[in-house]
C-alpha cells in the first residue's frame, strides 16, 4: 500500500530525512517511532502530499504522490498531531465541509457522519462551535474528518495527544477495526505501549535515518537478550545507534 | 524604553530580516517591495503637486484654500482609521493568540495597556502614514513653507492617529459588556440596519442642504465641497486638525496653536480614558468574550441539504469552500465588522454622488465641460478607491485566514490551483453583485443613459474580476498562516503592495473605460451619446481589450500566488 524509495528531504543545509525506504502492506498497522526531531513528521507530511520530497519517491497504492497527487490524496486520510480546525464551524458542519472536499454526495455524507459521530461519541457536541471543544474532542473530530471518505490509507501523527483514557481506548479499538477491514494505518507515536499493543510492524528513525525495522519480536531480538518490551528495545536500539554519523544541527532558514 | 509586549514583534522582525539576508530570493523581494513603496511616494508627490497646480489655474475656483483640501482628505482618513482601529482593537484585546500567556503572567495593567496600545496604533497607522507623507510634501512645496512645517505637521498629525486608536480601545473595552455574547450576532444585525437607516436619513438631509445653496457658478462648488466634508462642523477633530494646518499655511499662528492644543488635549483625554477602561474592564470583558457558557446549538443538516439541491452546478469541493468561507465570515466578529467598512464606504459614495448630481445642475455652461470631465473621472476614481479598500480588508487576507486549519485543504485532493480558484469564486459573486448594482445605479443617478449604465455594469464586472484575481494571487504570494490575530493580515506590507498594484491596474482599466464611454473633441472629453455608444467600434474593441487585459491579470496573479505557495509549503 505504501512504497517509499530513497526518500530524502532537506531544509537548507539540514537533512531532516536521509534516503529512507519503506514498504507497508495493505491492512497493516505500521508504527513510526523516534525521538523528537528525528524526522517522523517530515516523513508523514511528504506521505500525505503536503511537503515535496527533495529526492526519492512515494507510492500510495498505485499512485505516485508527485505525479498522481489528486488520486493519491483521495485515498488517504490524515490526522495531524495538533489538529487546528475552523473554530467558527460546528463539528457537523466541518464534516460536511470535508465530505464536499472529497466529493461525497449529501446522502452518503450524512449517513457516514451519523455513523462516525456515534462511533467517536460526539453526539452531544456535533452542533456546537468547534471553538468550544476541548483538545481531545478536536482530536476525535479530526479523526472523523479523516475517515469521512473511507480512506484506504490512514496517516496519523501522534494519535494519543490530548485523549483521555476512555478516548484513547476507543481510538485504539477503532484503529484495529479499520485495519481488519483493510485500511492501512501509518502512525507516528511516542507512546510505546500503544505501538506495542496495536502495531504489526515498526520502524525506528533517528536523525533522518531508519535504524531498525521489523515486527515487535524482531526488534526485541535485535535489541539483545533481556529485552522485556518495546520500550526496552527502543531505548537499546536508539542508544546502540550512537555510532551513527553526526548530523550538523544547522536548521538553516527553518 | 521599548514596551515589553512589543519586544516579541520587534524580535520577530529582526529575525525575519536576518533570515532574509541569508536567502537571496527573499532579500530581492524585500528590496523590490521597498522600492515600489518609495516609487509610490514619489509618484503621489508628483501627481498631487500637478493636481493642485492644475486646480490653481482655474481662477474662479476656490479649491486651493488649504482648509478645504486638507479637510477633504482628513475627514475620510479619520473615518477609515477609526474602523480599522476598532477591528484591530477587538482582535488585539480579545482574540490574540498571545493573550492567555500574557494575562496569566504577573504583568501590570499599565504595561499591558502600553503594549497593546502601540500594537494597535502601529499596525493601523503605518500604512496611512505612507499615504500622508507625500500629501505633506505636496503641501510644503505648493504653499512654499519652511522646513519647520514638517515638525509642526508631525505634532498635528499625532492626534489624528491617537484619537481613533484611543476611541476604538474605549469602544472595544465596553463592547462585550453591552452586547451579551449569546445575542451578539442579532444585536450586530440590528445595529447595522440602524446605522444604514441613519446614513440614508443623513444623505437625504445633506442633499436637501445642498439644494438650498444658491446657484452662483463655480464658487458654489467650493461651498458644496465644504458641505461635503462637514467642514462647518466644529466639533469634528478632523476639522481642528485640518483647520490648524490651514492656519499654519496662512501664517495665523495664534489660531494654529489653539487648535493644536485642543487636538492634543482630546488625544490625551481619550488615551487616559482608554487606559482606565482597559485597567478596570478588560478582564471582565475578556472573560465574557472567551467564556464558553453562552454556547449555542446550530442545526446544519437542512441548510446543507438546501445547498446540495440549489447549487448543483458548482463543483462540490469548490462549493464546500464557498459555504465554509461564508459561514466563517458571518460568525467571526472581527471579519464581519470589516463589512462595516463596505457599508460606510458605500454610503459615503452615495453621499458624494448626491453632491455630484447637484454640481451638474449648479454649473454654468462655460465651466461645465471641464467639470464634467473632472467629476466623471473623480467618480470612477472614487469607485476604484472603494473597490480596492474593500478588497484589501476582505479578499486579500482570505488565503491567510485559513491559518492553522490550512492542512485540511492541503491534504485533500485539491491542489493549490483549485484552492485559489475556489477562493476567487467565493468573493467574485458577492463583490460583483454589490458593486455592479451600486456603480450601475450611480451611473443612472448622475443622468447616465441605460446603454451607458449597461456598459458600466459590464466594465464593473470585468474590473472586479481583475481586482479580485489580483487580491487572491497576491494574498497567496504574501500568505501568512501564523498570524496572532486575523486583523493584522490587512495591515501588512503585502496589503500595501496589493493596494498599489490594484490602483495601477485600475488606472489601466479606467483608461480603457474612458475610451469606451467618452470621445475626445479638441481639448475636452465629451460623453458619447447612446447612438455613438452602440455604433462605435471603440465600444466593442474597448470591452474586448478590457476582458483580455483582466483575464491576463487573473492568469498571471493566480500563477504567481500558486507558485509562491507551492514553494513556501515545500
GROMACS .gro file of C-alpha atoms in nm, chain B residues 182-556:
model
  375
  436UNK     CA    1  -2.524   3.493   2.313
  437UNK     CA    2  -2.704   3.761   2.111
  438UNK     CA    3  -2.406   3.938   1.959
  439UNK     CA    4  -2.495   3.843   1.602
  440UNK     CA    5  -2.856   3.957   1.634
  441UNK     CA    6  -2.756   4.282   1.803
  442UNK     CA    7  -2.495   4.348   1.534
  443UNK     CA    8  -2.757   4.298   1.262
  444UNK     CA    9  -2.991   4.544   1.437
  445UNK     CA   10  -2.707   4.796   1.472
  446UNK     CA   11  -2.613   4.754   1.104
  447UNK     CA   12  -2.974   4.813   0.995
  448UNK     CA   13  -2.996   5.114   1.227
  449UNK     CA   14  -2.668   5.252   1.102
  450UNK     CA   15  -2.771   5.207   0.743
  451UNK     CA   16  -3.107   5.377   0.802
  452UNK     CA   17  -2.935   5.664   0.981
  453UNK     CA   18  -2.695   5.707   0.692
  454UNK     CA   19  -2.979   5.713   0.439
  455UNK     CA   20  -3.157   5.971   0.653
  456UNK     CA   21  -2.838   6.173   0.673
  457UNK     CA   22  -2.791   6.154   0.296
  458UNK     CA   23  -3.137   6.296   0.241
  459UNK     CA   24  -3.073   6.575   0.488
  460UNK     CA   25  -2.742   6.664   0.331
  461UNK     CA   26  -2.888   6.651  -0.020
  462UNK     CA   27  -3.160   6.894   0.091
  463UNK     CA   28  -2.899   7.118   0.249
  464UNK     CA   29  -2.701   7.121  -0.076
  465UNK     CA   30  -3.010   7.205  -0.278
  466UNK     CA   31  -3.065   7.513  -0.059
  467UNK     CA   32  -2.728   7.655  -0.158
  468UNK     CA   33  -2.775   7.942  -0.404
  469UNK     CA   34  -2.682   7.879  -0.764
  470UNK     CA   35  -2.392   8.111  -0.831
  471UNK     CA   36  -2.135   7.943  -1.058
  472UNK     CA   37  -1.807   7.780  -0.966
  473UNK     CA   38  -1.762   7.941  -0.625
  474UNK     CA   39  -2.070   7.748  -0.515
  475UNK     CA   40  -1.883   7.429  -0.596
  476UNK     CA   41  -1.632   7.515  -0.327
  477UNK     CA   42  -1.918   7.573  -0.084
  478UNK     CA   43  -2.060   7.236  -0.179
  479UNK     CA   44  -1.723   7.075  -0.121
  480UNK     CA   45  -1.724   7.243   0.215
  481UNK     CA   46  -2.064   7.090   0.298
  482UNK     CA   47  -1.938   6.761   0.161
  483UNK     CA   48  -1.655   6.746   0.413
  484UNK     CA   49  -1.861   6.872   0.707
  485UNK     CA   50  -1.601   7.145   0.741
  486UNK     CA   51  -1.856   7.367   0.914
  487UNK     CA   52  -1.896   7.111   1.194
  488UNK     CA   53  -1.653   7.248   1.451
  489UNK     CA   54  -1.687   6.950   1.684
  490UNK     CA   55  -1.505   6.716   1.446
  491UNK     CA   56  -1.137   6.651   1.530
  492UNK     CA   57  -1.063   6.634   1.156
  493UNK     CA   58  -1.188   6.995   1.140
  494UNK     CA   59  -0.947   7.102   1.416
  495UNK     CA   60  -0.652   6.930   1.256
  496UNK     CA   61  -0.722   7.046   0.901
  497UNK     CA   62  -0.804   7.400   1.016
  498UNK     CA   63  -0.486   7.421   1.220
  499UNK     CA   64  -0.276   7.313   0.920
  500UNK     CA   65  -0.459   7.574   0.714
  501UNK     CA   66  -0.395   7.844   0.976
  502UNK     CA   67  -0.028   7.747   0.976
  503UNK     CA   68  -0.016   7.772   0.596
  504UNK     CA   69  -0.182   8.114   0.611
  505UNK     CA   70   0.055   8.224   0.891
  506UNK     CA   71  -0.218   8.268   1.158
  507UNK     CA   72  -0.013   8.122   1.443
  508UNK     CA   73  -0.247   8.209   1.732
  509UNK     CA   74  -0.536   8.010   1.588
  510UNK     CA   75  -0.292   7.738   1.487
  511UNK     CA   76  -0.163   7.679   1.844
  512UNK     CA   77  -0.514   7.699   1.989
  513UNK     CA   78  -0.640   7.416   1.765
  514UNK     CA   79  -0.321   7.213   1.814
  515UNK     CA   80  -0.371   7.235   2.190
  516UNK     CA   81  -0.735   7.131   2.152
  517UNK     CA   82  -0.646   6.827   1.938
  518UNK     CA   83  -0.363   6.717   2.169
  519UNK     CA   84  -0.582   6.760   2.478
  520UNK     CA   85  -0.855   6.544   2.326
  521UNK     CA   86  -0.597   6.280   2.235
  522UNK     CA   87  -0.458   6.283   2.592
  523UNK     CA   88  -0.806   6.266   2.742
  524UNK     CA   89  -0.915   5.972   2.524
  525UNK     CA   90  -0.586   5.790   2.583
  526UNK     CA   91  -0.627   5.827   2.961
  527UNK     CA   92  -0.988   5.714   2.939
  528UNK     CA   93  -0.892   5.412   2.733
  529UNK     CA   94  -0.624   5.324   2.992
  530UNK     CA   95  -0.878   5.338   3.276
  531UNK     CA   96  -1.128   5.130   3.080
  532UNK     CA   97  -0.867   4.867   2.996
  533UNK     CA   98  -0.744   4.863   3.357
  534UNK     CA   99  -1.086   4.813   3.514
  535UNK     CA  100  -1.291   4.642   3.246
  536UNK     CA  101  -1.066   4.438   3.019
  537UNK     CA  102  -1.052   4.124   3.230
  538UNK     CA  103  -1.430   4.126   3.279
  539UNK     CA  104  -1.487   4.179   2.906
  540UNK     CA  105  -1.224   3.919   2.812
  541UNK     CA  106  -1.393   3.662   3.038
  542UNK     CA  107  -1.730   3.740   2.882
  543UNK     CA  108  -1.597   3.702   2.526
  544UNK     CA  109  -1.389   3.391   2.582
  545UNK     CA  110  -1.629   3.219   2.827
  546UNK     CA  111  -1.799   2.906   2.696
  547UNK     CA  112  -2.119   2.945   2.898
  548UNK     CA  113  -2.309   3.101   2.608
  549UNK     CA  114  -2.266   2.818   2.360
  550UNK     CA  115  -2.537   2.790   2.101
  551UNK     CA  116  -2.672   2.489   1.913
  552UNK     CA  117  -2.653   2.535   1.536
  553UNK     CA  118  -2.852   2.287   1.329
  554UNK     CA  119  -2.683   2.245   0.989
  555UNK     CA  120  -2.836   1.940   0.812
  556UNK     CA  121  -3.126   2.127   0.650
  557UNK     CA  122  -2.901   2.408   0.532
  558UNK     CA  123  -2.657   2.158   0.381
  559UNK     CA  124  -2.942   1.973   0.205
  560UNK     CA  125  -3.055   2.305   0.052
  561UNK     CA  126  -2.702   2.384  -0.060
  562UNK     CA  127  -2.683   2.039  -0.226
  563UNK     CA  128  -3.017   2.095  -0.400
  564UNK     CA  129  -2.986   2.455  -0.515
  565UNK     CA  130  -2.618   2.476  -0.607
  566UNK     CA  131  -2.568   2.156  -0.802
  567UNK     CA  132  -2.398   2.345  -1.084
  568UNK     CA  133  -2.099   2.429  -0.864
  569UNK     CA  134  -1.842   2.153  -0.816
  570UNK     CA  135  -1.866   2.003  -0.467
  571UNK     CA  136  -1.516   2.089  -0.338
  572UNK     CA  137  -1.545   2.448  -0.465
  573UNK     CA  138  -1.893   2.477  -0.318
  574UNK     CA  139  -1.768   2.339   0.013
  575UNK     CA  140  -1.504   2.613   0.036
  576UNK     CA  141  -1.752   2.886  -0.060
  577UNK     CA  142  -2.007   2.774   0.202
  578UNK     CA  143  -1.737   2.735   0.466
  579UNK     CA  144  -1.595   3.083   0.396
  580UNK     CA  145  -1.942   3.237   0.410
  581UNK     CA  146  -2.015   3.079   0.750
  582UNK     CA  147  -1.679   3.180   0.894
  583UNK     CA  148  -1.724   3.536   0.768
  584UNK     CA  149  -2.064   3.595   0.925
  585UNK     CA  150  -1.969   3.427   1.254
  586UNK     CA  151  -1.629   3.587   1.310
  587UNK     CA  152  -1.692   3.924   1.466
  588UNK     CA  153  -1.356   4.071   1.358
  589UNK     CA  154  -1.425   3.970   0.999
  590UNK     CA  155  -1.792   4.064   0.996
  591UNK     CA  156  -1.716   4.403   1.149
  592UNK     CA  157  -1.493   4.472   0.848
  593UNK     CA  158  -1.810   4.455   0.639
  594UNK     CA  159  -1.892   4.781   0.820
  595UNK     CA  160  -1.622   4.935   0.602
  596UNK     CA  161  -1.818   4.825   0.298
  597UNK     CA  162  -2.133   4.981   0.439
  598UNK     CA  163  -1.957   5.302   0.538
  599UNK     CA  164  -1.772   5.343   0.209
  600UNK     CA  165  -2.080   5.269   0.000
  601UNK     CA  166  -2.281   5.523   0.198
  602UNK     CA  167  -2.005   5.781   0.162
  603UNK     CA  168  -2.000   5.711  -0.210
  604UNK     CA  169  -2.376   5.764  -0.243
  605UNK     CA  170  -2.341   6.078  -0.033
  606UNK     CA  171  -2.074   6.221  -0.263
  607UNK     CA  172  -2.280   6.116  -0.560
  608UNK     CA  173  -2.565   6.332  -0.435
  609UNK     CA  174  -2.329   6.627  -0.436
  610UNK     CA  175  -2.208   6.542  -0.785
  611UNK     CA  176  -2.564   6.543  -0.909
  612UNK     CA  177  -2.608   6.890  -0.765
  613UNK     CA  178  -2.272   7.001  -0.912
  614UNK     CA  179  -2.403   6.930  -1.258
  615UNK     CA  180  -2.712   7.143  -1.211
  616UNK     CA  181  -2.535   7.438  -1.048
  617UNK     CA  182  -2.267   7.492  -1.312
  618UNK     CA  183  -2.285   7.741  -1.594
  619UNK     CA  184  -2.219   7.619  -1.949
  620UNK     CA  185  -1.868   7.766  -1.976
  621UNK     CA  186  -1.737   7.567  -1.681
  622UNK     CA  187  -1.944   7.259  -1.741
  623UNK     CA  188  -1.712   7.074  -1.979
  624UNK     CA  189  -1.411   7.096  -1.751
  625UNK     CA  190  -1.619   6.991  -1.452
  626UNK     CA  191  -1.796   6.710  -1.641
  627UNK     CA  192  -1.464   6.553  -1.722
  628UNK     CA  193  -1.333   6.615  -1.369
  629UNK     CA  194  -1.642   6.479  -1.193
  630UNK     CA  195  -1.666   6.181  -1.427
  631UNK     CA  196  -1.302   6.092  -1.357
  632UNK     CA  197  -1.338   6.155  -0.983
  633UNK     CA  198  -1.648   5.934  -0.981
  634UNK     CA  199  -1.456   5.645  -1.142
  635UNK     CA  200  -1.160   5.714  -0.912
  636UNK     CA  201  -1.386   5.702  -0.608
  637UNK     CA  202  -1.536   5.372  -0.724
  638UNK     CA  203  -1.185   5.238  -0.767
  639UNK     CA  204  -1.089   5.352  -0.418
  640UNK     CA  205  -1.392   5.181  -0.260
  641UNK     CA  206  -1.333   4.860  -0.453
  642UNK     CA  207  -0.965   4.849  -0.355
  643UNK     CA  208  -1.037   4.933   0.011
  644UNK     CA  209  -1.295   4.655   0.037
  645UNK     CA  210  -1.070   4.403  -0.144
  646UNK     CA  211  -0.778   4.491   0.084
  647UNK     CA  212  -0.976   4.432   0.403
  648UNK     CA  213  -1.181   4.132   0.292
  649UNK     CA  214  -1.042   3.948  -0.013
  650UNK     CA  215  -0.665   3.990   0.017
  651UNK     CA  216  -0.641   3.818   0.361
  652UNK     CA  217  -0.875   3.531   0.270
  653UNK     CA  218  -0.597   3.277   0.197
  654UNK     CA  219  -0.403   3.361   0.513
  655UNK     CA  220  -0.724   3.344   0.717
  656UNK     CA  221  -0.717   2.964   0.671
  657UNK     CA  222  -0.443   2.981   0.935
  658UNK     CA  223  -0.359   2.659   1.114
  659UNK     CA  224  -0.657   2.487   0.952
  660UNK     CA  225  -0.499   2.502   0.607
  661UNK     CA  226  -0.384   2.139   0.647
  662UNK     CA  227  -0.745   2.029   0.589
  663UNK     CA  228  -0.747   2.183   0.242
  664UNK     CA  229  -0.387   2.097   0.166
  665UNK     CA  230  -0.421   1.727   0.246
  666UNK     CA  231  -0.748   1.698   0.050
  667UNK     CA  232  -0.745   1.600  -0.320
  668UNK     CA  233  -0.742   1.971  -0.412
  669UNK     CA  234  -0.418   2.120  -0.539
  670UNK     CA  235  -0.316   2.480  -0.465
  671UNK     CA  236  -0.457   2.596  -0.801
  672UNK     CA  237  -0.801   2.456  -0.709
  673UNK     CA  238  -0.792   2.626  -0.370
  674UNK     CA  239  -0.710   2.964  -0.525
  675UNK     CA  240  -0.987   2.922  -0.781
  676UNK     CA  241  -1.236   2.836  -0.506
  677UNK     CA  242  -1.132   3.145  -0.310
  678UNK     CA  243  -1.171   3.356  -0.625
  679UNK     CA  244  -1.524   3.222  -0.678
  680UNK     CA  245  -1.612   3.280  -0.310
  681UNK     CA  246  -1.554   3.653  -0.345
  682UNK     CA  247  -1.628   3.718  -0.712
  683UNK     CA  248  -2.006   3.673  -0.694
  684UNK     CA  249  -2.079   3.892  -0.388
  685UNK     CA  250  -1.834   4.167  -0.487
  686UNK     CA  251  -1.959   4.179  -0.849
  687UNK     CA  252  -2.318   4.183  -0.726
  688UNK     CA  253  -2.270   4.463  -0.472
  689UNK     CA  254  -2.050   4.687  -0.684
  690UNK     CA  255  -2.227   4.606  -1.010
  691UNK     CA  256  -2.555   4.728  -0.861
  692UNK     CA  257  -2.400   5.024  -0.677
  693UNK     CA  258  -2.199   5.160  -0.969
  694UNK     CA  259  -2.471   5.097  -1.230
  695UNK     CA  260  -2.725   5.282  -1.016
  696UNK     CA  261  -2.468   5.556  -0.969
  697UNK     CA  262  -2.442   5.598  -1.346
  698UNK     CA  263  -2.819   5.629  -1.369
  699UNK     CA  264  -2.824   5.869  -1.074
  700UNK     CA  265  -2.592   6.113  -1.250
  701UNK     CA  266  -2.824   6.108  -1.551
  702UNK     CA  267  -2.635   5.842  -1.750
  703UNK     CA  268  -2.840   5.662  -2.018
  704UNK     CA  269  -2.948   5.297  -1.993
  705UNK     CA  270  -2.687   5.197  -2.251
  706UNK     CA  271  -2.417   5.377  -2.052
  707UNK     CA  272  -2.540   5.204  -1.734
  708UNK     CA  273  -2.531   4.863  -1.907
  709UNK     CA  274  -2.177   4.928  -2.026
  710UNK     CA  275  -2.086   5.040  -1.674
  711UNK     CA  276  -2.225   4.712  -1.537
  712UNK     CA  277  -2.019   4.507  -1.784
  713UNK     CA  278  -1.700   4.703  -1.720
  714UNK     CA  279  -1.753   4.689  -1.342
  715UNK     CA  280  -1.784   4.310  -1.353
  716UNK     CA  281  -1.467   4.281  -1.563
  717UNK     CA  282  -1.275   4.522  -1.337
  718UNK     CA  283  -1.398   4.335  -1.025
  719UNK     CA  284  -1.274   4.010  -1.184
  720UNK     CA  285  -0.928   4.160  -1.232
  721UNK     CA  286  -0.909   4.316  -0.885
  722UNK     CA  287  -1.036   4.004  -0.704
  723UNK     CA  288  -0.790   3.788  -0.901
  724UNK     CA  289  -0.510   4.023  -0.804
  725UNK     CA  290  -0.620   4.015  -0.438
  726UNK     CA  291  -0.627   3.633  -0.433
  727UNK     CA  292  -0.298   3.599  -0.625
  728UNK     CA  293  -0.108   3.849  -0.412
  729UNK     CA  294  -0.286   3.721  -0.100
  730UNK     CA  295  -0.138   3.380  -0.180
  731UNK     CA  296   0.202   3.532  -0.261
  732UNK     CA  297   0.214   3.710   0.076
  733UNK     CA  298   0.022   3.440   0.265
  734UNK     CA  299   0.095   3.403   0.634
  735UNK     CA  300  -0.073   3.125   0.828
  736UNK     CA  301   0.098   3.206   1.158
  737UNK     CA  302  -0.089   3.522   1.250
  738UNK     CA  303  -0.169   3.623   1.606
  739UNK     CA  304  -0.499   3.783   1.518
  740UNK     CA  305  -0.681   3.799   1.188
  741UNK     CA  306  -0.695   4.179   1.156
  742UNK     CA  307  -0.314   4.207   1.128
  743UNK     CA  308  -0.332   4.044   0.783
  744UNK     CA  309  -0.482   4.350   0.614
  745UNK     CA  310  -0.226   4.576   0.781
  746UNK     CA  311   0.092   4.413   0.648
  747UNK     CA  312   0.336   4.516   0.379
  748UNK     CA  313   0.168   4.271   0.139
  749UNK     CA  314  -0.162   4.455   0.158
  750UNK     CA  315   0.013   4.785   0.078
  751UNK     CA  316   0.169   4.624  -0.228
  752UNK     CA  317  -0.172   4.487  -0.324
  753UNK     CA  318  -0.328   4.833  -0.291
  754UNK     CA  319  -0.059   4.990  -0.507
  755UNK     CA  320  -0.086   4.714  -0.770
  756UNK     CA  321  -0.464   4.738  -0.766
  757UNK     CA  322  -0.453   5.115  -0.817
  758UNK     CA  323  -0.213   5.064  -1.110
  759UNK     CA  324  -0.447   4.804  -1.260
  760UNK     CA  325  -0.742   5.037  -1.215
  761UNK     CA  326  -0.561   5.323  -1.391
  762UNK     CA  327  -0.532   5.096  -1.699
  763UNK     CA  328  -0.891   4.977  -1.663
  764UNK     CA  329  -1.024   5.330  -1.616
  765UNK     CA  330  -0.823   5.442  -1.918
  766UNK     CA  331  -0.992   5.182  -2.136
  767UNK     CA  332  -1.337   5.253  -1.984
  768UNK     CA  333  -1.289   5.625  -2.054
  769UNK     CA  334  -1.214   5.544  -2.418
  770UNK     CA  335  -1.534   5.338  -2.435
  771UNK     CA  336  -1.763   5.594  -2.272
  772UNK     CA  337  -1.620   5.923  -2.397
  773UNK     CA  338  -1.491   6.085  -2.710
  774UNK     CA  339  -1.220   6.350  -2.731
  775UNK     CA  340  -1.310   6.671  -2.905
  776UNK     CA  341  -1.042   6.940  -2.926
  777UNK     CA  342  -0.921   6.969  -2.568
  778UNK     CA  343  -1.230   6.842  -2.390
  779UNK     CA  344  -1.370   6.497  -2.320
  780UNK     CA  345  -1.740   6.456  -2.406
  781UNK     CA  346  -1.958   6.162  -2.301
  782UNK     CA  347  -2.080   5.960  -2.604
  783UNK     CA  348  -2.449   5.953  -2.691
  784UNK     CA  349  -2.641   5.622  -2.691
  785UNK     CA  350  -2.623   5.601  -3.070
  786UNK     CA  351  -2.248   5.661  -3.062
  787UNK     CA  352  -2.200   5.400  -2.791
  788UNK     CA  353  -2.399   5.148  -2.990
  789UNK     CA  354  -2.237   5.210  -3.326
  790UNK     CA  355  -1.880   5.291  -3.232
  791UNK     CA  356  -1.627   5.011  -3.283
  792UNK     CA  357  -1.441   5.158  -2.981
  793UNK     CA  358  -1.717   5.029  -2.754
  794UNK     CA  359  -1.672   4.667  -2.860
  795UNK     CA  360  -1.298   4.690  -2.903
  796UNK     CA  361  -1.268   4.856  -2.562
  797UNK     CA  362  -1.474   4.588  -2.387
  798UNK     CA  363  -1.270   4.318  -2.563
  799UNK     CA  364  -0.947   4.486  -2.457
  800UNK     CA  365  -1.076   4.511  -2.101
  801UNK     CA  366  -1.165   4.140  -2.098
  802UNK     CA  367  -0.828   4.032  -2.243
  803UNK     CA  368  -0.636   4.257  -2.007
  804UNK     CA  369  -0.816   4.140  -1.692
  805UNK     CA  370  -0.807   3.773  -1.793
  806UNK     CA  371  -0.430   3.812  -1.833
  807UNK     CA  372  -0.412   3.971  -1.487
  808UNK     CA  373  -0.613   3.678  -1.350
  809UNK     CA  374  -0.382   3.418  -1.506
  810UNK     CA  375  -0.066   3.598  -1.401
   0.00000   0.00000   0.00000
